[in-house]
Coordinates of N, CA and C and ligand atoms in Angstrom, one line a residue:
X1 N 0.8 -1.2 0.0 CA 0.0 0.0 0.0 C 0.9 1.2 0.0
X2 N 0.5 2.2 -0.9 CA 1.3 3.4 -0.9 C 0.4 4.5 -0.3
X3 N 1.0 5.2 0.7 CA 0.3 6.4 1.3 C 0.8 7.7 0.8
X4 N -0.1 8.6 0.4 CA 0.3 9.9 0.0 C -0.4 10.9 0.8
X5 N 0.4 12.0 1.1 CA -0.2 13.1 1.9 C -0.1 14.4 1.1
X6 N -1.0 15.2 1.3 CA -1.1 16.5 0.5 C -0.1 17.5 1.1
X7 N 0.0 18.6 0.4 CA 0.9 19.7 0.9 C 0.2 20.5 2.0
X8 N 1.0 21.4 2.6 CA 0.5 22.3 3.6 C -0.5 23.3 3.0
X9 N -1.5 23.6 3.8 CA -2.5 24.6 3.3 C -1.9 26.0 3.3
X10 N -0.7 26.2 3.9 CA -0.1 27.5 3.9 C 0.1 28.1 2.4
X11 N 0.4 27.1 1.5 CA 0.5 27.6 0.1 C -0.8 28.3 -0.4
X12 N -1.9 27.7 -0.1 CA -3.2 28.3 -0.5 C -3.4 29.6 0.1
X13 N -3.1 29.7 1.4 CA -3.3 31.0 2.1 C -2.5 32.1 1.6
X14 N -1.3 31.8 1.1 CA -0.5 32.9 0.6 C -0.8 33.2 -0.9
X15 N -1.1 32.1 -1.6 CA -1.4 32.3 -3.1 C -2.8 33.0 -3.3
X16 N -3.7 32.8 -2.3 CA -5.0 33.4 -2.5 C -5.3 34.4 -1.3
X17 N -4.2 35.1 -0.9 CA -4.4 36.0 0.3 C -5.4 37.1 0.0
X18 N -5.5 37.5 -1.3 CA -6.4 38.6 -1.6 C -7.9 38.1 -1.5
X19 N -8.1 36.8 -1.5 CA -9.5 36.3 -1.2 C -9.9 36.7 0.2
X20 N -9.0 36.9 1.1 CA -9.3 37.3 2.5 C -9.2 38.8 2.6
X21 N -8.1 39.4 2.1 CA -7.9 40.8 2.4 C -8.9 41.7 1.5
X22 N -9.3 41.1 0.4 CA -10.2 41.9 -0.5 C -11.6 41.3 -0.6
X23 N -12.0 40.6 0.3 CA -13.3 39.9 0.3 C -14.4 40.9 0.1
X24 N -14.4 42.0 0.8 CA -15.5 43.0 0.6 C -15.6 43.5 -0.8
X25 N -14.4 43.8 -1.4 CA -14.4 44.4 -2.7 C -14.9 43.3 -3.7
X26 N -14.5 42.1 -3.6 CA -14.9 41.0 -4.5 C -16.4 40.8 -4.3
X27 N -16.9 40.8 -3.1 CA -18.4 40.7 -2.9 C -19.2 41.8 -3.5
X28 N -18.7 43.0 -3.3 CA -19.4 44.2 -4.0 C -19.4 44.1 -5.5
X29 N -18.3 43.6 -6.0 CA -18.2 43.5 -7.5 C -19.2 42.4 -8.0
X30 N -19.2 41.3 -7.3 CA -20.1 40.2 -7.6 C -21.6 40.6 -7.6
X31 N -21.9 41.4 -6.5 CA -23.3 41.8 -6.4 C -23.7 42.8 -7.5
X32 N -22.7 43.7 -7.9 CA -23.0 44.6 -9.0 C -23.2 43.8 -10.3
X33 N -22.4 42.8 -10.5 CA -22.5 41.9 -11.7 C -23.9 41.2 -11.7
X34 N -24.2 40.7 -10.5 CA -25.5 40.0 -10.4 C -26.7 40.9 -10.7
X35 N -26.6 42.2 -10.2 CA -27.7 43.1 -10.5 C -27.9 43.3 -12.0
X36 N -26.8 43.4 -12.7 CA -26.9 43.6 -14.2 C -27.4 42.3 -14.8
X37 N -26.9 41.1 -14.3 CA -27.4 39.8 -14.8 C -28.9 39.7 -14.6
X38 N -29.4 40.2 -13.5 CA -30.9 40.2 -13.2 C -31.7 41.1 -14.1
X39 N -31.1 41.9 -14.9 CA -31.9 42.7 -15.9 C -32.0 42.0 -17.2
X40 N -31.4 40.8 -17.3 CA -31.4 40.0 -18.6 C -32.8 39.3 -18.7
X41 N -33.2 38.8 -19.9 CA -34.4 38.0 -20.0 C -34.3 36.7 -19.2
X42 N -35.5 36.3 -18.7 CA -35.5 35.0 -18.0 C -35.1 33.8 -18.9
X43 N -34.4 32.9 -18.3 CA -34.0 31.7 -19.1 C -35.1 30.7 -19.0
X44 N -35.5 30.2 -20.2 CA -36.6 29.2 -20.3 C -36.1 27.8 -20.4
X45 N -34.9 27.6 -21.0 CA -34.4 26.3 -21.3 C -33.0 26.1 -20.7
X46 N -32.7 24.9 -20.4 CA -31.4 24.5 -19.7 C -30.3 24.9 -20.7
X47 N -29.3 25.5 -20.1 CA -28.1 26.0 -20.9 C -27.4 24.8 -21.5
X48 N -27.4 23.6 -20.9 CA -26.7 22.5 -21.4 C -27.5 21.6 -22.3
X49 N -28.7 21.1 -21.8 CA -29.4 20.1 -22.6 C -30.6 20.7 -23.3
X50 N -30.9 22.0 -23.1 CA -32.0 22.7 -23.7 C -33.4 22.2 -23.4
X51 N -33.5 21.4 -22.3 CA -34.9 21.0 -21.8 C -35.5 22.2 -21.2
X52 N -36.9 22.2 -21.2 CA -37.6 23.3 -20.5 C -37.3 23.3 -19.0
X53 N -37.1 24.4 -18.5 CA -36.7 24.5 -17.0 C -38.0 24.5 -16.2
X54 N -38.0 23.9 -15.0 CA -39.2 24.1 -14.2 C -39.4 25.5 -13.8
X55 N -40.7 25.9 -13.4 CA -40.9 27.3 -13.1 C -40.4 27.8 -11.8
X56 N -40.2 26.9 -10.8 CA -39.8 27.3 -9.5 C -38.3 27.4 -9.3
X57 N -37.9 28.4 -8.5 CA -36.5 28.6 -8.3 C -36.1 27.7 -7.1
X58 N -34.9 27.0 -7.3 CA -34.4 26.1 -6.2 C -33.8 26.8 -5.1
X59 N -33.0 27.9 -5.4 CA -32.4 28.7 -4.3 C -32.0 30.0 -4.9
X60 N -31.8 31.0 -4.0 CA -31.3 32.3 -4.4 C -30.0 32.6 -3.7
X61 N -29.0 33.1 -4.4 CA -27.7 33.5 -3.8 C -27.3 34.8 -4.4
X62 N -27.0 35.7 -3.5 CA -26.5 37.1 -3.8 C -27.4 37.7 -4.9
X63 N -28.7 37.6 -4.7 CA -29.7 38.3 -5.5 C -30.1 37.6 -6.8
X64 N -29.6 36.4 -7.0 CA -29.9 35.7 -8.3 C -30.5 34.3 -7.9
X65 N -31.6 34.0 -8.6 CA -32.2 32.7 -8.5 C -31.5 31.6 -9.3
X66 N -31.5 30.4 -8.9 CA -31.0 29.3 -9.6 C -32.0 28.1 -9.7
X67 N -31.9 27.4 -10.8 CA -32.8 26.3 -11.0 C -32.0 25.1 -11.5
X68 N -32.3 23.9 -10.9 CA -31.7 22.7 -11.4 C -32.6 22.2 -12.5
X69 N -31.9 21.8 -13.6 CA -32.6 21.2 -14.8 C -33.1 19.8 -14.3
X70 N -34.4 19.5 -14.6 CA -35.0 18.2 -14.3 C -34.4 17.1 -15.1
X71 N -33.8 17.4 -16.3 CA -33.3 16.3 -17.2 C -31.9 16.0 -16.9
X72 N -31.0 17.0 -16.8 CA -29.6 16.8 -16.7 C -29.0 17.2 -15.4
X73 N -29.8 17.9 -14.5 CA -29.3 18.4 -13.2 C -28.4 19.5 -13.3
X74 N -28.1 20.1 -14.5 CA -27.3 21.3 -14.5 C -28.0 22.4 -13.7
X75 N -27.1 23.2 -13.0 CA -27.6 24.3 -12.2 C -27.6 25.5 -13.1
X76 N -28.8 26.1 -13.4 CA -28.9 27.2 -14.3 C -29.2 28.5 -13.5
X77 N -28.6 29.6 -13.9 CA -29.0 30.9 -13.4 C -30.3 31.2 -14.1
X78 N -31.2 31.9 -13.5 CA -32.6 32.1 -14.0 C -32.6 33.1 -15.2
X79 N -31.5 33.7 -15.5 CA -31.5 34.7 -16.6 C -30.6 34.2 -17.7
X80 N -30.8 34.7 -18.9 CA -30.0 34.3 -20.0 C -28.6 35.0 -19.9
X81 N -27.6 34.3 -20.4 CA -26.3 34.9 -20.6 C -26.3 35.7 -21.9
X82 N -26.9 36.8 -21.9 CA -27.0 37.6 -23.2 C -25.6 38.1 -23.6
X83 N -25.5 38.5 -24.9 CA -24.2 39.0 -25.4 C -23.9 40.3 -24.6
X84 N -24.9 41.1 -24.2 CA -24.6 42.3 -23.4 C -24.0 41.9 -22.0
X85 N -24.5 40.9 -21.4 CA -24.0 40.5 -20.1 C -22.6 39.9 -20.2
X86 N -22.4 39.0 -21.2 CA -21.1 38.4 -21.3 C -20.1 39.5 -21.7
X87 N -20.5 40.4 -22.5 CA -19.5 41.5 -22.9 C -19.2 42.3 -21.7
X88 N -20.2 42.6 -20.9 CA -19.9 43.4 -19.6 C -19.0 42.6 -18.7
X89 N -19.3 41.3 -18.6 CA -18.5 40.5 -17.6 C -17.1 40.2 -18.0
X90 N -16.9 39.9 -19.3 CA -15.6 39.4 -19.7 C -14.8 40.3 -20.6
X91 N -15.5 41.3 -21.2 CA -14.8 42.0 -22.3 C -14.6 43.5 -21.9
X92 N -15.2 44.0 -20.9 CA -15.0 45.4 -20.5 C -13.5 45.6 -20.3
X93 N -13.0 46.7 -20.7 CA -11.6 47.0 -20.6 C -10.8 46.0 -21.5
X94 N -11.5 45.6 -22.6 CA -10.9 44.6 -23.5 C -10.5 43.3 -22.8
X95 N -11.2 43.0 -21.7 CA -10.9 41.7 -21.0 C -9.8 41.8 -20.0
X96 N -9.1 42.9 -19.9 CA -7.9 43.1 -19.1 C -8.3 42.8 -17.6
X97 N -9.4 43.5 -17.2 CA -9.7 43.3 -15.8 C -10.1 41.9 -15.4
X98 N -10.9 41.2 -16.3 CA -11.2 39.9 -16.1 C -10.0 39.0 -16.0
X99 N -9.2 39.1 -17.0 CA -7.9 38.3 -17.1 C -7.1 38.5 -15.9
X100 N -7.1 39.8 -15.3 CA -6.2 40.1 -14.2 C -6.6 39.3 -13.0
X101 N -7.9 38.7 -12.9 CA -8.3 37.9 -11.8 C -7.6 36.5 -11.9
X102 N -7.0 36.2 -13.0 CA -6.5 34.8 -13.2 C -5.0 34.9 -13.6
X103 N -4.6 35.8 -14.4 CA -3.2 35.8 -14.8 C -2.6 37.1 -14.2
X104 N -1.9 37.0 -13.1 CA -1.3 38.1 -12.5 C 0.1 37.7 -12.0
X105 N 0.7 38.6 -11.2 CA 2.1 38.3 -10.8 C 2.2 37.0 -9.9
X106 N 1.0 36.5 -9.4 CA 1.0 35.3 -8.6 C 0.9 34.0 -9.4
X107 N 0.7 34.2 -10.7 CA 0.4 33.0 -11.5 C 1.4 31.9 -11.4
X108 N 2.7 32.3 -11.6 CA 3.8 31.3 -11.5 C 3.9 30.7 -10.1
X109 N 3.8 31.6 -9.1 CA 3.9 31.1 -7.7 C 2.8 30.1 -7.4
X110 N 1.5 30.4 -7.8 CA 0.4 29.4 -7.6 C 0.7 28.1 -8.4
X111 N 1.2 28.2 -9.6 CA 1.4 27.0 -10.4 C 2.5 26.2 -9.7
X112 N 3.5 26.8 -9.2 CA 4.6 26.0 -8.5 C 4.2 25.5 -7.2
X113 N 3.5 26.4 -6.4 CA 3.2 26.0 -5.0 C 2.0 25.0 -4.9
X114 N 1.0 25.2 -5.8 CA -0.2 24.4 -5.7 C -0.2 23.2 -6.7
X115 N 0.2 23.5 -7.9 CA -0.1 22.5 -9.0 C 1.1 21.7 -9.3
X116 N 2.3 22.2 -9.1 CA 3.5 21.3 -9.3 C 3.5 20.1 -8.4
X117 N 3.1 20.2 -7.1 CA 3.0 19.0 -6.3 C 2.0 17.9 -6.9
X118 N 1.0 18.4 -7.6 CA 0.0 17.5 -8.2 C 0.6 16.8 -9.4
X119 N 1.4 17.5 -10.2 CA 2.1 16.9 -11.3 C 3.1 15.9 -10.8
X120 N 3.9 16.3 -9.8 CA 4.8 15.3 -9.2 C 4.2 14.1 -8.7
X121 N 3.0 14.3 -8.1 CA 2.2 13.1 -7.6 C 1.9 12.2 -8.8
X122 N 1.5 12.7 -9.9 CA 1.1 11.9 -11.1 C 2.4 11.3 -11.6
X123 N 3.5 12.0 -11.7 CA 4.7 11.4 -12.2 C 5.1 10.2 -11.4
X124 N 4.9 10.3 -10.1 CA 5.3 9.2 -9.2 C 4.3 8.1 -9.1
X125 N 3.1 8.3 -9.7 CA 2.0 7.4 -9.5 C 1.6 6.7 -10.9
X126 N 1.7 7.4 -12.0 CA 1.3 6.9 -13.3 C 2.4 6.0 -13.8
X127 N 2.1 5.2 -14.8 CA 3.2 4.4 -15.5 C 4.3 5.4 -16.0
X128 N 5.6 4.9 -15.9 CA 6.7 5.7 -16.1 C 6.8 6.3 -17.5
X129 N 6.1 5.7 -18.5 CA 6.2 6.3 -19.9 C 5.2 7.4 -20.1
X130 N 4.5 7.9 -19.1 CA 3.6 9.0 -19.3 C 4.3 10.2 -19.6
X131 N 4.0 10.8 -20.8 CA 4.6 12.1 -21.1 C 3.6 13.1 -21.7
X132 N 2.3 12.7 -21.6 CA 1.3 13.6 -22.1 C 0.1 13.5 -21.1
X133 N -0.5 14.6 -20.8 CA -1.6 14.7 -19.9 C -2.7 15.6 -20.6
X134 N -3.9 15.2 -20.6 CA -5.0 16.0 -21.0 C -5.7 16.6 -19.8
X135 N -5.8 17.9 -19.7 CA -6.4 18.5 -18.6 C -7.8 19.1 -19.1
X136 N -8.8 18.3 -19.0 CA -10.1 18.7 -19.6 C -10.7 19.8 -18.7
X137 N -11.1 20.9 -19.3 CA -11.6 22.1 -18.5 C -10.5 22.7 -17.7
X138 N -9.4 23.0 -18.4 CA -8.2 23.4 -17.7 C -8.2 24.7 -16.9
X139 N -9.3 25.4 -16.9 CA -9.4 26.7 -16.2 C -8.4 27.6 -16.7
X140 N -7.6 28.2 -15.8 CA -6.6 29.2 -16.1 C -5.3 28.6 -16.6
X141 N -5.2 27.3 -16.6 CA -4.0 26.6 -17.1 C -2.9 26.4 -16.1
X142 N -3.1 26.5 -14.8 CA -2.1 26.3 -13.8 C -1.5 24.9 -13.9
X143 N -2.4 23.9 -14.0 CA -1.9 22.5 -14.0 C -1.1 22.3 -15.3
X144 N -1.6 22.8 -16.4 CA -0.9 22.6 -17.7 C 0.5 23.3 -17.6
X145 N 0.5 24.4 -17.1 CA 1.8 25.1 -16.9 C 2.7 24.3 -16.0
X146 N 2.2 23.8 -14.9 CA 3.1 23.0 -14.0 C 3.6 21.8 -14.7
X147 N 2.7 21.1 -15.5 CA 3.1 19.9 -16.3 C 4.3 20.3 -17.3
X148 N 4.1 21.4 -17.9 CA 5.2 21.8 -18.8 C 6.5 22.1 -18.1
X149 N 6.5 22.5 -16.9 CA 7.7 22.7 -16.1 C 8.4 21.4 -15.8
X150 N 7.6 20.3 -15.9 CA 8.2 18.9 -15.8 C 8.4 18.2 -17.1
X151 N 8.3 19.0 -18.2 CA 8.5 18.5 -19.5 C 7.4 17.4 -19.9
X152 N 6.2 17.6 -19.4 CA 5.1 16.8 -19.7 C 4.2 17.6 -20.6
X153 N 3.9 17.1 -21.8 CA 3.0 17.9 -22.7 C 1.6 17.7 -22.3
Ligands
ZN201 ZN1 -30.4 20.2 -18.7

């Protein structure tokens, strides 16, 4: 039997320190975005499977209602992701502000502190000839970047 232990949580606390120090700012920003989202037309069909959504809201968070699709169980916001909303959320300032949430001066530190140990775990666990990893839904690419640091495509 092989036992593996994770890394210290200190890495997370330093890499995401702004989640604690800037919580009020992030919350205000999210509430502002939700207020705009709530001005969009109501969503009638599931975003994933396009089944008709039930009429009742399952829960409300930060001013926005959410509905689980009866067919696929996807959790849908009750409003449409209109082009105006997506543009406001992702493209204002040519996307610079949105991207700054993910790619900043802490990117490499997060990749090394948080994701490189995961890559090392895989290197020590998977068959020795593994030299390619597919990271489905790779988010901001931290894991992909960490894999490249170990010469894994
Ligand atoms: Zn669905």
